Coordinates of C-alpha atoms in Angstrom, one line a residue:
X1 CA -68.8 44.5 -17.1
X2 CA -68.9 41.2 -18.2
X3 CA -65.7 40.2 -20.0
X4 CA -66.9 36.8 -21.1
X5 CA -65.1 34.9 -19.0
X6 CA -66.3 32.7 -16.0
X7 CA -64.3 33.3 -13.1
X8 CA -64.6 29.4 -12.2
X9 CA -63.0 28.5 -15.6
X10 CA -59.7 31.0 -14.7
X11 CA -59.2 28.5 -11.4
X12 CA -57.8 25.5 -13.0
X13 CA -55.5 27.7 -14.9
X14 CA -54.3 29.6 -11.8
X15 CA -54.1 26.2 -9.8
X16 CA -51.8 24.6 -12.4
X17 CA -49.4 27.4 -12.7
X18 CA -48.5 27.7 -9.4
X19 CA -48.1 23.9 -8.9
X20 CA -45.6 24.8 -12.0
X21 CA -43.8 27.2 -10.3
X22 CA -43.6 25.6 -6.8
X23 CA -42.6 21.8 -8.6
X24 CA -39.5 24.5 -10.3
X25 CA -38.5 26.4 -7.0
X26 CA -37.5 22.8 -5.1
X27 CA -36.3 21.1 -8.5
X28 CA -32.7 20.1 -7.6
X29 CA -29.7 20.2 -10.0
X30 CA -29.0 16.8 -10.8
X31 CA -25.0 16.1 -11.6
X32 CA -23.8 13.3 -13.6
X33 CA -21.9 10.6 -11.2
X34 CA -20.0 9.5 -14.0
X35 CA -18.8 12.5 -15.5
X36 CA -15.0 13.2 -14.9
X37 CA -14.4 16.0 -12.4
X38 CA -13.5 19.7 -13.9
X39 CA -9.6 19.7 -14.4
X40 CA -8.1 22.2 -11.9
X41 CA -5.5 24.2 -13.9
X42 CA -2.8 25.2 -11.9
X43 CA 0.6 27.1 -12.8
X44 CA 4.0 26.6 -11.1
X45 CA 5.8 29.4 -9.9
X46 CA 8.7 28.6 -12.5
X47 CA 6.3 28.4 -15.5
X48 CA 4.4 31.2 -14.3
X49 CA 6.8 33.5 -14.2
X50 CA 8.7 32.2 -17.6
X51 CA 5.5 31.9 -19.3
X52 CA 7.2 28.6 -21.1
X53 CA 5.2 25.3 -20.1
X54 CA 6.1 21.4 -21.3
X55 CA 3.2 19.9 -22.9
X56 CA 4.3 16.7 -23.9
X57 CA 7.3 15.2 -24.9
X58 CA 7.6 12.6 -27.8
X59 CA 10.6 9.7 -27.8
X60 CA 10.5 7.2 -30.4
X61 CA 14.2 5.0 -32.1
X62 CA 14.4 7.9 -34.8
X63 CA 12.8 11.0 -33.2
X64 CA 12.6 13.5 -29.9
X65 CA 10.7 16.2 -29.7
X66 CA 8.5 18.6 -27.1
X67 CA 5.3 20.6 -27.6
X68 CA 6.4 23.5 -25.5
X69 CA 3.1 26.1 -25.3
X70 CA 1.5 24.0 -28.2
X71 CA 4.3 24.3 -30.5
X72 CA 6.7 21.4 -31.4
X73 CA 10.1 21.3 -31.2
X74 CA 12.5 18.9 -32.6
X75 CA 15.9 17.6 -30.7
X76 CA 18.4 20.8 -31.9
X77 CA 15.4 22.8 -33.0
X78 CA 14.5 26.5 -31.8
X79 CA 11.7 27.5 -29.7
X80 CA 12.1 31.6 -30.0
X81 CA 15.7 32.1 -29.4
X82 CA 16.6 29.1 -27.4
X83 CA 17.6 25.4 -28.8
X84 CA 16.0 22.1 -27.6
X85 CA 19.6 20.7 -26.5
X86 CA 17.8 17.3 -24.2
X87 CA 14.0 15.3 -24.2
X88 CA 13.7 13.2 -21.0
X89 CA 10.9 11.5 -20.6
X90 CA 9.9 14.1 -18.0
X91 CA 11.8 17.2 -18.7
X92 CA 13.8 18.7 -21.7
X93 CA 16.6 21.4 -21.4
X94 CA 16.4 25.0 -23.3
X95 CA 19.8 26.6 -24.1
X96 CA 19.4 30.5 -24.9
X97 CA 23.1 32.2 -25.3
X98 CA 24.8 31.0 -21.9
X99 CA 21.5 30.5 -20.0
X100 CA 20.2 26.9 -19.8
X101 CA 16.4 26.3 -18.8
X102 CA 15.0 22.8 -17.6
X103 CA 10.9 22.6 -18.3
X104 CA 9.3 19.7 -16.6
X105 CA 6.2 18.2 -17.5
X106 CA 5.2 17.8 -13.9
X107 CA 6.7 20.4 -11.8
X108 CA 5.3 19.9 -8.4
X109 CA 6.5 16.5 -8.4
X110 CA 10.2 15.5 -7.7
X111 CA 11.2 12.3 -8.5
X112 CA 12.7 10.4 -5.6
X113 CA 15.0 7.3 -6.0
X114 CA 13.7 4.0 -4.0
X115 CA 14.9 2.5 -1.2
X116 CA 17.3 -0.8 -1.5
X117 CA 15.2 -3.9 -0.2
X118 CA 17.4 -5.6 2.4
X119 CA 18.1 -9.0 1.9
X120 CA 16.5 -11.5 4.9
X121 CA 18.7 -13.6 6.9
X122 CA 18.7 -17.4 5.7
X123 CA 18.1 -18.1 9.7
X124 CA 15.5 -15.8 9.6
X125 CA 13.8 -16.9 6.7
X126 CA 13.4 -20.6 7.9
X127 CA 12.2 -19.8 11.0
X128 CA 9.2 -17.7 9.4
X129 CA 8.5 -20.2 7.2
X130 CA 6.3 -23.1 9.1
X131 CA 7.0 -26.8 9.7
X132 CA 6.1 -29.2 7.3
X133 CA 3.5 -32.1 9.2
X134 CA 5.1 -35.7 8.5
X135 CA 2.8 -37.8 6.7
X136 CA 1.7 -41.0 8.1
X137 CA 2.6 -43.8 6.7
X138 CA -0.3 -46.0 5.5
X139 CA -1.2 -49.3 7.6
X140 CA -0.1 -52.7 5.5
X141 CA -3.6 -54.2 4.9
X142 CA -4.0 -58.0 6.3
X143 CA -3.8 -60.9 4.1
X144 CA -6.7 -62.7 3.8
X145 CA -6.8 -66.1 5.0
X146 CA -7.9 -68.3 1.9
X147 CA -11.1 -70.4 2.8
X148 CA -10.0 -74.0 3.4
X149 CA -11.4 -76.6 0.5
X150 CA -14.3 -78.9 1.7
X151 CA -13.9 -82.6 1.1
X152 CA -16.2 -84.3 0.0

């Protein structure tokens, strides 16, 4: 039973796919350095549980608004049955009936006022400071004597 094949010719073949399959088994996954890492979403317990989130809010001379769950809202608008009644630049108040909500655009974080910088003593601050060298004064340069005439 001769199929017509060589069994030498079928070597070559077999050689080269299993260089194929071993070069694909330790081929690594290569990531992009450069690329911007995968956003982590995250809920806070106060927007999870409302299910209302600040987007964005939006201040100009003539206009504040909010995107509140991608919808926006003007200053006095509605957002279901509750009015925009405030836009901060980081939060804007809800009013619904006699409940008030507050939606922050950052929840986690808490704004947290400075510390004063204390003034430094005059004393202290010349005492830091150092000394000033005095600067020599330069050496008067001797006259020259003139040459005396020849007679003659």
């Amino acid at each position: 039973m001769n199929s017509g094949r060589h069994p030498s010719s079928l070597t070559p073949l077999v050689v080269l796919v299993g260089a194929l399959s071993g070069a694909s088994a330790g081929a690594q996954i290569l990531v992009d350095p450069t690329r911007p890492p995968t956003p982590v979403v995250t809920q806070s317990p106060e927007s999870a549980t409302s299910g209302i989130q600040l987007q964005s809010v939006m201040i100009s001379p003539t206009r504040r608004s909010a995107i509140i769950n991608g919808v926006t809202v003007e200053l006095g608008g509605k957002y279901g049955d509750a009015v925009l009644m405030r836009v901060a630049e980081d939060q804007v108040l809800l009013k619904s009936g006699t409940s008030q909500q507050v939606l922050r655009l950052h929840p986690a974080v808490e704004k947290v006022a400075p510390k004063p910088i204390e003034p430094v003593a005059p004393a202290a601050e010349k005492s830091a400071q150092p000394k000033a060298k005095a600067k020599a004064k330069p050496k008067a340069k001797a006259k020259a004597k003139p040459k005396a005439k020849s007679k003659g």
